[in-house]
Coordinates of C-alpha atoms in Angstrom, one line a residue:
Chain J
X1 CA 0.0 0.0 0.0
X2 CA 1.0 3.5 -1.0
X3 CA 2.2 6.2 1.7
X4 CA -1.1 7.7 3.4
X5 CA 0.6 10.1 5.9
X6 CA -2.0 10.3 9.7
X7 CA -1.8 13.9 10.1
X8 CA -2.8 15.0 6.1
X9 CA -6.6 15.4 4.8
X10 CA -7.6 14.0 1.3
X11 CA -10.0 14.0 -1.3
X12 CA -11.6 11.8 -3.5
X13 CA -9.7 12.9 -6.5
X14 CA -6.4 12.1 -4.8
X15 CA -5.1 15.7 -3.8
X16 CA -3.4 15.6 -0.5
X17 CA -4.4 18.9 2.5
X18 CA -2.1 19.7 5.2
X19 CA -3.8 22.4 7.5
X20 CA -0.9 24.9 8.4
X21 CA -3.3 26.2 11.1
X22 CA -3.5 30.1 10.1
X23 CA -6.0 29.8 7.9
X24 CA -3.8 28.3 5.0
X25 CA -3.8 25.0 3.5
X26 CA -0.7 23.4 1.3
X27 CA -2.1 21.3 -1.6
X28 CA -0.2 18.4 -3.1
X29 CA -1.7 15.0 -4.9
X30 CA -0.8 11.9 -2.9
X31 CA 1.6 9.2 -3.4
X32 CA -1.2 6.7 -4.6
X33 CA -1.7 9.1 -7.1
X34 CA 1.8 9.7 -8.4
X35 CA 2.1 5.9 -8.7
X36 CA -1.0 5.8 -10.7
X37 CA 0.5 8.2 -13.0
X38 CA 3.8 7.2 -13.4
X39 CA 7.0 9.2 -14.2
X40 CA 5.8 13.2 -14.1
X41 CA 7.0 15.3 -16.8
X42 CA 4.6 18.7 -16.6
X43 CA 2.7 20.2 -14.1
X44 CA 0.6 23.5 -14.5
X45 CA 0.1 25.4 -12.0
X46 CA -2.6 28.0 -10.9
X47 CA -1.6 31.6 -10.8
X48 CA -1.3 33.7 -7.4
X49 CA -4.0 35.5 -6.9
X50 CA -6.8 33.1 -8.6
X51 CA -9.8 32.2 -7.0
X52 CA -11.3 28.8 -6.7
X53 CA -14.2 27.0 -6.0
X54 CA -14.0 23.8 -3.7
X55 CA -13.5 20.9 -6.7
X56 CA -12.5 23.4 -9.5
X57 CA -10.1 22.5 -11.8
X58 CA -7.2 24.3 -10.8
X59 CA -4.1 22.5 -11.9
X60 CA -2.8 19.8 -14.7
X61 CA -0.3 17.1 -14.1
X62 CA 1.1 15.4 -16.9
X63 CA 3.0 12.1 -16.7
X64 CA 4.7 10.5 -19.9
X65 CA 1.2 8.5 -20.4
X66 CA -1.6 11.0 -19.2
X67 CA -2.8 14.6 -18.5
X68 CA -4.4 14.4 -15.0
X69 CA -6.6 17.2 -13.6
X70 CA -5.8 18.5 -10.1
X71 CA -9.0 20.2 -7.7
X72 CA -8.9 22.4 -5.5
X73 CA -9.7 20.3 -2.4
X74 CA -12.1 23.6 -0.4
X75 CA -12.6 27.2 -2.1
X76 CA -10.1 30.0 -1.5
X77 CA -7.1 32.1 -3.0
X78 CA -3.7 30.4 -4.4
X79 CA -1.4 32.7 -1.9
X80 CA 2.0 30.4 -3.6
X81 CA 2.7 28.0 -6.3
X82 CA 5.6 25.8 -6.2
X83 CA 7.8 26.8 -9.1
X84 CA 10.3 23.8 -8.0
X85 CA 8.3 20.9 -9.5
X86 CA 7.6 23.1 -12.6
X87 CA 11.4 23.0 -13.3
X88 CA 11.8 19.5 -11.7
X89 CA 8.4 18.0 -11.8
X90 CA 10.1 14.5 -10.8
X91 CA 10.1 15.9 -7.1
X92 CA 6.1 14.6 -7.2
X93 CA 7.1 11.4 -7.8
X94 CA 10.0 10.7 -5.0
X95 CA 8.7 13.0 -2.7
X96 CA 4.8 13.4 -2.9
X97 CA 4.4 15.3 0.5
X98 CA 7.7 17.2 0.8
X99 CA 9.5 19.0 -2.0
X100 CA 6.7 17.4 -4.5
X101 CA 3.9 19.8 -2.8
X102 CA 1.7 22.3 -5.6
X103 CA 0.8 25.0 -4.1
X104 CA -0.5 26.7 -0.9
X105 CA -4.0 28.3 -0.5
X106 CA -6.1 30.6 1.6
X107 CA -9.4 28.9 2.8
X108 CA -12.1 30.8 2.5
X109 CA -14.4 28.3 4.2
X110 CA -13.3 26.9 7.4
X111 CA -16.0 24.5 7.4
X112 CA -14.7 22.6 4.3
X113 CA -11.9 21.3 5.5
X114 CA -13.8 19.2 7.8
X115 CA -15.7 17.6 4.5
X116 CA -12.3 16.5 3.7
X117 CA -11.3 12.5 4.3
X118 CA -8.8 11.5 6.8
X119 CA -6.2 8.9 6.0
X120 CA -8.3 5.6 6.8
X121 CA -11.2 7.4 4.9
X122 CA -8.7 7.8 2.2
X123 CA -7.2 4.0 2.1
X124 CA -10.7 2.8 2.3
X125 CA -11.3 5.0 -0.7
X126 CA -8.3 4.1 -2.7
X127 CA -8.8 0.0 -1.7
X128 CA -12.3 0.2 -3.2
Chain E
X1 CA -7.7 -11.8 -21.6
X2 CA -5.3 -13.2 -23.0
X3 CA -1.7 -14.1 -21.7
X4 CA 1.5 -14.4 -23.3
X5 CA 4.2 -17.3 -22.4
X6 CA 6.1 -14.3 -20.7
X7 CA 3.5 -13.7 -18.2
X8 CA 4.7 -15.0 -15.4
X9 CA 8.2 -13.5 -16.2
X10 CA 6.7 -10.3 -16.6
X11 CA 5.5 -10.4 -12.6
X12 CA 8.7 -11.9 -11.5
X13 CA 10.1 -8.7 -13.2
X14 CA 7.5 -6.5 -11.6
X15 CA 5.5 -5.3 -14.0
X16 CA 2.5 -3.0 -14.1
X17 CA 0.1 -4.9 -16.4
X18 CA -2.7 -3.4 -18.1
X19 CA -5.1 -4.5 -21.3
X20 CA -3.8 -3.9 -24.9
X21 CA -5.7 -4.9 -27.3
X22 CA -7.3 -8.1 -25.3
X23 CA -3.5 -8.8 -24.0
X24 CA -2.4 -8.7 -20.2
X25 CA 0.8 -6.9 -21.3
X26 CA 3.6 -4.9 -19.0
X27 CA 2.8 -1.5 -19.5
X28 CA 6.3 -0.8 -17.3
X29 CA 8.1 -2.6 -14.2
X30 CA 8.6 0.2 -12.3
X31 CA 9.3 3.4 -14.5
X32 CA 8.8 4.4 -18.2
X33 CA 11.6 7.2 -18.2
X34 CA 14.3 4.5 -17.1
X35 CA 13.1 2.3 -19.6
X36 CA 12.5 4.3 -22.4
X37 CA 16.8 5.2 -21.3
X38 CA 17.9 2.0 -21.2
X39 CA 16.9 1.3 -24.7
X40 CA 18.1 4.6 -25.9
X41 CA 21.5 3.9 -23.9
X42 CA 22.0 0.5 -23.6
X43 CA 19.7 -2.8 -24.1
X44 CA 16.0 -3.8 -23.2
X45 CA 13.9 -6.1 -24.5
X46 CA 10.1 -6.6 -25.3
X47 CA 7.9 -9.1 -25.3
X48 CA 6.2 -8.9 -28.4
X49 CA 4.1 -11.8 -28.2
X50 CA 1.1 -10.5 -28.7
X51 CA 1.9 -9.6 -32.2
X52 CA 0.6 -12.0 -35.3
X53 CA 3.2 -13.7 -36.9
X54 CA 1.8 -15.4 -40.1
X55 CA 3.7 -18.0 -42.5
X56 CA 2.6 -17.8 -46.1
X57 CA 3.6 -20.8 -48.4
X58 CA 3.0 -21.9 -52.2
X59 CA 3.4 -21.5 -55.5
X60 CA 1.6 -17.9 -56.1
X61 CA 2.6 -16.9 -52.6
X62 CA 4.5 -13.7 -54.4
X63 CA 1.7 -13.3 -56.6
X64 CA -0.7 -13.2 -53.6
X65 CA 1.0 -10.1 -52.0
X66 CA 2.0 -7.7 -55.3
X67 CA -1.8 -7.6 -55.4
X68 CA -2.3 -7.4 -51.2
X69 CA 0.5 -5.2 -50.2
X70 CA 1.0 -1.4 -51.7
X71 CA 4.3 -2.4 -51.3
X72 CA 6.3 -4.3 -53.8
X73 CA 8.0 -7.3 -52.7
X74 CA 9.2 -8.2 -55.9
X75 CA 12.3 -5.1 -54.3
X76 CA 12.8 -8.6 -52.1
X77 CA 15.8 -10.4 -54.1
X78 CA 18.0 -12.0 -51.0
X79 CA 16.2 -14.2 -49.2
X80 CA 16.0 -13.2 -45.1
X81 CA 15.4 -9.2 -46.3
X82 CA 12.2 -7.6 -44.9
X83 CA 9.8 -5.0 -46.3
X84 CA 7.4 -2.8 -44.3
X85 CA 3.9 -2.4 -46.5
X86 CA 0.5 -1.0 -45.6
X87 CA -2.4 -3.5 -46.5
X88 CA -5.3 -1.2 -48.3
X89 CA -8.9 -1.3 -48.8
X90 CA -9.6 -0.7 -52.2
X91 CA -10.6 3.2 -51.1
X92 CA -6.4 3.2 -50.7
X93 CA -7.0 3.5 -46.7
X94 CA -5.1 1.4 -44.5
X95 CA -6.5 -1.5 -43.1
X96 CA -2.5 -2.2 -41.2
X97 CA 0.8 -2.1 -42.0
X98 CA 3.2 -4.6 -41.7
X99 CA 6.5 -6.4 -41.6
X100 CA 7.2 -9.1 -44.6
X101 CA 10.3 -11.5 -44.5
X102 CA 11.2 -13.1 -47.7
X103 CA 12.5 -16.5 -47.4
X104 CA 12.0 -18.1 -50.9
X105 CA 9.5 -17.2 -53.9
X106 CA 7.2 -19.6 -52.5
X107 CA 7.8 -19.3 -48.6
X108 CA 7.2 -15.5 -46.5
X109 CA 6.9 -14.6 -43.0
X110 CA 4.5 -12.1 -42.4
X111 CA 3.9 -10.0 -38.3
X112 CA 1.1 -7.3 -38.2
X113 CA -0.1 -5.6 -35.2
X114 CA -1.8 -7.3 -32.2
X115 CA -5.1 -4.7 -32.2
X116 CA -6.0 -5.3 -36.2
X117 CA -5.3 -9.8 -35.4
X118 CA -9.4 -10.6 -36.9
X119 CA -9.6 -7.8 -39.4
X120 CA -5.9 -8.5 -41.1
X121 CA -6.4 -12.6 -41.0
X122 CA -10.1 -12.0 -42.4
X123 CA -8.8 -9.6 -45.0
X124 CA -6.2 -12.0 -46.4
X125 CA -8.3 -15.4 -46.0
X126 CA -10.9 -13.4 -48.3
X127 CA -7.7 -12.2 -50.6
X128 CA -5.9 -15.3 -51.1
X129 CA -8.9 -17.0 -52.4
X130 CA -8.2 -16.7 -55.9
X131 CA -4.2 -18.0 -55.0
X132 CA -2.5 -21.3 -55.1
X133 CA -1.1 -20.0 -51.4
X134 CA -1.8 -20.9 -47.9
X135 CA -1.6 -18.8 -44.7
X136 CA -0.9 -19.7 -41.5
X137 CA -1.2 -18.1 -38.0
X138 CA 1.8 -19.3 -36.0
X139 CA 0.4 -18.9 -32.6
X140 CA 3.3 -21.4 -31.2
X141 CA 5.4 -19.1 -31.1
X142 CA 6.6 -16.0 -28.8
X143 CA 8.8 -12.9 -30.0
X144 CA 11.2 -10.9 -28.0
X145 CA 12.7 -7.6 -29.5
X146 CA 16.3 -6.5 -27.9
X147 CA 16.7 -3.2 -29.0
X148 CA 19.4 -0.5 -27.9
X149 CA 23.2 0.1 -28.8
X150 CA 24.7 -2.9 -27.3
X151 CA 21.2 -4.8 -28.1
X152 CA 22.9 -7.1 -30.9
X153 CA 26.3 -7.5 -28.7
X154 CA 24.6 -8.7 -25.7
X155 CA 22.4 -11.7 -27.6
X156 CA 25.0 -12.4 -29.7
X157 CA 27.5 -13.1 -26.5
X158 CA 24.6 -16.2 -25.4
X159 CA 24.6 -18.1 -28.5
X160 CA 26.5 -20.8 -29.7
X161 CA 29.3 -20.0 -32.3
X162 CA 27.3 -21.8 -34.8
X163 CA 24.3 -19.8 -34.3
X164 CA 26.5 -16.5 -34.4
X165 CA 28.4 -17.3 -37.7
X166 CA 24.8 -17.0 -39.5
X167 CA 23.5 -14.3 -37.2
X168 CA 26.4 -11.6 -36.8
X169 CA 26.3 -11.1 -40.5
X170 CA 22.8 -10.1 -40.8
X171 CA 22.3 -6.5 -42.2
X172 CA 20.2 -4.4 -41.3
X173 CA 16.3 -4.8 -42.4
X174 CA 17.3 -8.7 -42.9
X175 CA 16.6 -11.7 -41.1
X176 CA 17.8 -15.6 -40.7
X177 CA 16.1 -19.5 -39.7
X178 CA 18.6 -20.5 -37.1
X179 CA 16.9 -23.9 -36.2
X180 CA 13.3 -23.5 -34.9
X181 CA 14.2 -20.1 -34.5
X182 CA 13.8 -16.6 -36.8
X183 CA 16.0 -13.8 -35.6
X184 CA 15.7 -10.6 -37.9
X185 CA 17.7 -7.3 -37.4
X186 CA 14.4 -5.3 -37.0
X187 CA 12.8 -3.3 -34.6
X188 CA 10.6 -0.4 -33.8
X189 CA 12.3 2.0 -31.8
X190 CA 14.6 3.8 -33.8
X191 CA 18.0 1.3 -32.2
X192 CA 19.3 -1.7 -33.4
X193 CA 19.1 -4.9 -32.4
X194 CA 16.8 -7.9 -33.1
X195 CA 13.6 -9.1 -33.0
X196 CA 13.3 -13.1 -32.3
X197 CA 11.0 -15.5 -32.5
X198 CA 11.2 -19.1 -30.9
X199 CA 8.8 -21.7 -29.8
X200 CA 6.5 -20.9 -26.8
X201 CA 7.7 -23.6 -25.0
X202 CA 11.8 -22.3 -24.7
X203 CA 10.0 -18.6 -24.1
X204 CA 11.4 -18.9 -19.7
X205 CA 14.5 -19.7 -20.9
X206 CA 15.5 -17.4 -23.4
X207 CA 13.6 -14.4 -21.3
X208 CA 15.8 -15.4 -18.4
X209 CA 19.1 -15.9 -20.7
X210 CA 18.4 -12.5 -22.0
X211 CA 17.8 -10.7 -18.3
X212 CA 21.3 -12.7 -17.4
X213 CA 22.5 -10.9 -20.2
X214 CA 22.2 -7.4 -18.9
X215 CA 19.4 -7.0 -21.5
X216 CA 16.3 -4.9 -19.1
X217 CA 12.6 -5.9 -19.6
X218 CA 11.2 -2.8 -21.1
X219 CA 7.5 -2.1 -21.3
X220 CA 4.8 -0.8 -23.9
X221 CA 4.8 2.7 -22.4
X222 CA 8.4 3.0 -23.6
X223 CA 8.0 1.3 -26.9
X224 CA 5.3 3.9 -27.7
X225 CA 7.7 7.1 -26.8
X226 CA 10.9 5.1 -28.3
X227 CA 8.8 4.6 -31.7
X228 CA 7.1 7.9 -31.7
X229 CA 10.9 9.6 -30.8
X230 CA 11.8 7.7 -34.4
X231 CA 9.3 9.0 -36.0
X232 CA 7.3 5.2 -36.8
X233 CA 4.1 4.9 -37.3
X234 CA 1.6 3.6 -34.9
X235 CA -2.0 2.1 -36.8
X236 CA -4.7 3.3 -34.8
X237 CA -3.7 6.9 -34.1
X238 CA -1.4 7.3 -36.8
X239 CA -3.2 6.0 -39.8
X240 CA -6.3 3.6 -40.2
X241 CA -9.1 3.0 -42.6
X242 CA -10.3 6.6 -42.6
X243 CA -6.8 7.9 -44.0
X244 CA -4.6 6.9 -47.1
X245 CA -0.8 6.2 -46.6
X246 CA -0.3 9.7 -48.7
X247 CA -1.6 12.0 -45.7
X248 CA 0.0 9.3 -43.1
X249 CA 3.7 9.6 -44.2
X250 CA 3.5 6.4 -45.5
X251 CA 3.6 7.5 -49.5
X252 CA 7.5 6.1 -49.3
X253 CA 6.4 2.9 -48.3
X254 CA 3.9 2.7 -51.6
X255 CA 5.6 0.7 -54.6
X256 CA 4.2 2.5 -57.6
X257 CA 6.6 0.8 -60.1
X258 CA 5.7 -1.0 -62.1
X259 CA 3.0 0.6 -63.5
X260 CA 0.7 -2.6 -64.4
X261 CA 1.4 -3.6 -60.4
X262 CA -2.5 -4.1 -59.8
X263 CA -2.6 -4.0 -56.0
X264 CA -5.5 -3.4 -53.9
X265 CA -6.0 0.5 -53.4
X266 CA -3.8 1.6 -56.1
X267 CA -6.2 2.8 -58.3
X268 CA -7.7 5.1 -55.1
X269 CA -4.3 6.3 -54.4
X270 CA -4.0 7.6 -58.1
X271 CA -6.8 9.5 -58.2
X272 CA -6.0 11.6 -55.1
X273 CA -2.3 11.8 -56.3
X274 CA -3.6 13.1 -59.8
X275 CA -6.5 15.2 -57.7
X276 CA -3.3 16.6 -54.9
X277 CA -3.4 15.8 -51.9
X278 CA -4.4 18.4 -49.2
X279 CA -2.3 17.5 -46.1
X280 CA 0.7 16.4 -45.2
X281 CA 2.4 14.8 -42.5
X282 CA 4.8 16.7 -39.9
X283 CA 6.5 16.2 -36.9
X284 CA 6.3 18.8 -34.2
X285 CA 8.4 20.3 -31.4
X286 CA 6.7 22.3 -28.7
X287 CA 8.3 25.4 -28.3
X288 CA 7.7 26.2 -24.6
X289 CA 6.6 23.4 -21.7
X290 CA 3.9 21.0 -21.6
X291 CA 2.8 17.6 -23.6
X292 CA 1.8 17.2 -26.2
X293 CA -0.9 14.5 -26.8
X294 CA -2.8 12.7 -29.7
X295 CA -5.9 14.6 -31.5
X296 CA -4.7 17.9 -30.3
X297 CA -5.9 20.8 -33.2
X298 CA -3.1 22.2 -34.9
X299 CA -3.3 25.7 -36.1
X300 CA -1.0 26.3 -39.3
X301 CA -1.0 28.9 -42.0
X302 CA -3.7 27.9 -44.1
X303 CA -6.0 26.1 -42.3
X304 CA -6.3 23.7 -39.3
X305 CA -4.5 20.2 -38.8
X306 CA -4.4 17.1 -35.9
X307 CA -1.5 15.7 -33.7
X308 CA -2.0 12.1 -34.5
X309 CA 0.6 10.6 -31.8
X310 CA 2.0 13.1 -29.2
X311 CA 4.0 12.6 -26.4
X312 CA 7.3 14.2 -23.9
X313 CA 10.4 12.9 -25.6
X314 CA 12.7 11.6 -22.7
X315 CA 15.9 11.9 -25.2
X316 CA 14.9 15.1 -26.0
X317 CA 13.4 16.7 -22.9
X318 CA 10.7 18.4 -24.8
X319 CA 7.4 17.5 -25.8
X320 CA 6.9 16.1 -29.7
X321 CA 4.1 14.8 -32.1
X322 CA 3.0 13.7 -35.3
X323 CA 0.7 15.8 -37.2
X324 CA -1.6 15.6 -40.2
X325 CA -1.4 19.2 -41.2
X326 CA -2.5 21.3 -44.5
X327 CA 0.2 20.7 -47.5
X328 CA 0.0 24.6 -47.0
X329 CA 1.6 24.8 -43.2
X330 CA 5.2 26.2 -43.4
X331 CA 7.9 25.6 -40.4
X332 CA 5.8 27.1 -37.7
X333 CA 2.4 26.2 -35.6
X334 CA 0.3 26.5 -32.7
X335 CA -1.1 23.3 -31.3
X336 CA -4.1 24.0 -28.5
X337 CA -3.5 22.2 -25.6
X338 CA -6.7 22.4 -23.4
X339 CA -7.6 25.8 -24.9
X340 CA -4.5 27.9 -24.8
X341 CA -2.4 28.0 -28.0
X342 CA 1.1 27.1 -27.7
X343 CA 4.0 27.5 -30.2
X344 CA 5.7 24.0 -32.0
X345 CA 8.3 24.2 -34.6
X346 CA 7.2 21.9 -37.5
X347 CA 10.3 19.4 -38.4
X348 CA 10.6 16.3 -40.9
X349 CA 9.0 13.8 -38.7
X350 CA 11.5 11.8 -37.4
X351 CA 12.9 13.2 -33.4
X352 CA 16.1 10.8 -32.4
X353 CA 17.9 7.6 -33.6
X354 CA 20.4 5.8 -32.7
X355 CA 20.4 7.6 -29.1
X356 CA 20.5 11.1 -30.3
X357 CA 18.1 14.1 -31.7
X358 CA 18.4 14.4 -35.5
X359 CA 16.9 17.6 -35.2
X360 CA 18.7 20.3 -36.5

């Protein structure tokens, strides 16, 4: 079984939530889903500054098979983008919840995050 | 589903399997990139089992495919050289292409693609009719490609001296009975090497021989960037029966002399030859980042086109296609990649052989 870190949030479509407690959340896609996509050669991120609905498209991950479409797991403002795995998108793939994280964003609804799955949600989810 | 001989090697080598074309095949045993590198670098093999490899015999055998083949394998004069052909429907689209080996006048050996197996056999069966010829499926037996730089070194360093003394010599394009066995300096990915095929039953043995050989199972997912990197086409994305080998890159590959050749499709192919034909087939090189994928719309001077195969090119580190673009396009596009229009350079389309980028 994949890497399903205790202390993260997740959602159905695989991103990965880490609540940085000031009202911020940092956004990646979790190691199931990296292994489902194999070697990562693209990402595209969302700007600074854009607004998102919870479950809006908000960024593309391409791998040397597939184009994958990455949500925004609860609604609110990308405050950063991480421009590392645009130059070296191979950091999602050996280090999904580190250096291989997307991008950071300002919640706008608190309540959300508690919609979110926590990891034994998640494994059930992804044993299904 | 079906299962090759390999498939228990293919686990033992732990591989990702998924469905082509009805086959439980190893799409990669671990990652695609390494693969796709150890081909381009050094020596991997495939198991290509999947594939239809067909034996033609009898006396109008030759006869039989100057009138099924738009190619012409009368070119054939040393016995062991191969051809690649399209088949055509009589509208001059392509129904599959193929590999030929000619052996003797009256003896072939014929592999077309996994994905086209009941439409191809059908095709010919209804053909070869009006032939004194006979075809026959050879489902006994397995094929492995080797394919990289030290690909041919590597197999050649397991055989037996007598095996070697008719197998070293082979040039490229040809291939050689060595017992039970056919081993033909062919491939599809742009290297050399060889692609073999042996009885089912030795299939353990020569996969494991191979592996003791330094030679690294290689999956489908890096066969399709390898081939696409060398610019081969792929039937199904590339060309099928809605498009002629002129608008598929294939118009090298159609043996118009001689003229009184009467092959299926020819008479098609004239008429849009005479008529011009309105698109033409390009490679492409994005300009900036991102991947480029099939069926992506192509914007050129004069009109819109269609990526037919795209992918990222691990040799190159950039992401490439092939296109079927207006005759009109010039050395310049933009291909829309989920809405936004992004700049590609259009090139002959052919990316990297032999380990490196042939483009300029």
């Amino acid at each position: 079984m994949s890497n399903v870190p205790s202390d993260l949030k997740y959602t159905k479509s695989h991103e990965w939530v880490r609540d940085n407690g000031d009202g911020t959340v940092t956004v990646g896609i979790t190691d199931h889903a990296q292994e489902l996509l194999g070697d990562l050669v693209h990402v595209d991120l969302p700007e600074v500054g854009t607004e998102f609905g919870a479950e809006d498209g908000c960024a593309v991950a391409e791998s040397v098979k597939a184009a994958s479409d990455i949500y925004a797991p609860v609604p609110g403002v990308i405050l950063e983008s991480n421009e590392a795995v645009q130059d070296s998108p191979e950091l999602i793939n050996s280090d999904p919840y580190g250096d291989g994280w997307l991008f950071v964003m300002r919640v706008d609804d608190e309540d959300a995050l508690g919609e979110l799955m926590d990891a034994d949600a998640y494994k059930a989810e992804c044993d299904e | 589903m079906q299962r090759t001989a390999l498939y228990a090697k293919h686990l033992e080598s732990g591989a990702k399997m998924v469905d082509f074309a009805g086959w439980e095949m190893p799409i990669h045993y671990g990652s695609q990139l390494q693969e796709h590198h150890q081909v381009r670098n050094d020596a991997g093999m495939f198991d290509v089992s999947h594939m239809v490899i067909l034996d033609l015999v009898g006396a109008q055998s030759k006869a039989f495919l100057q009138y099924l083949l738009a190619n012409n394998v009368d070119k054939l004069k040393d016995s062991g050289k191969a051809l690649y052909s399209c088949m055509l429907t009589p509208e001059g689209t392509v129904i599959d292409d193929l590999i030929v080996y000619f052996i003797t006048d009256t003896q072939w050996r014929i592999v077309v693609n996994a994905g086209t197996r009941d439409k191809d056999i059908a095709w010919m069966q209804k053909q070869i009719a009006n032939f004194d010829a006979t075809l026959t499926e050879r489902d006994d037996l397995s094929m492995i490609a080797a394919q990289g730089p030290n690909a041919r070194a590597k197999v050649l360093g397991i055989m037996p001296a007598d095996e070697v003394a008719i197998v070293e010599p082979l040039k490229t394009f040809y291939g050689a009975f060595v017992n039970d066995w056919f081993i033909a300096r062919t491939g599809y990915t742009g290297e050399d090497g060889f692609e073999m095929m042996f009885p089912n039953a030795q299939a353990h043995k020569v996969w494991d021989a191979l592996l003791a050989a330094g030679i690294k199972p290689i999956g489908l997912g890096a066969r399709d960037t390898l081939r696409l990197e060398a610019g081969m086409n792929l039937y199904g994305t590339d060309m099928d029966e809605t498009t002629s080998p002129l608008v598929s890159g294939l118009g090298w590959t159609i043996g118009w002399q001689p003229e009184d050749r009467n092959f299926i499709g020819r008479s098609a192919l004239e008429a849009q030859k005479a008529a011009g034909v309105p698109q033409k087939f390009v490679g492409l090189v994005l300009e900036g980042k991102g991947v480029l994928r099939s069926h992506m719309k192509v914007v050129c001077n004069g009109g819109d086109g269609e990526t037919t195969s795209g992918t990222f090119s691990p040799t190159l580190g950039v992401a490439i296609a092939l296109a079927r673009v207006p005759a009109s396009c010039t050395d310049t596009c933009e291909v829309d990649i989920r809405g936004k229009l992004h700049p590609a350079k259009v090139v002959k389309p052919v990316f990297a052989r032999n380990g490196k980028s042939v483009l300029n």
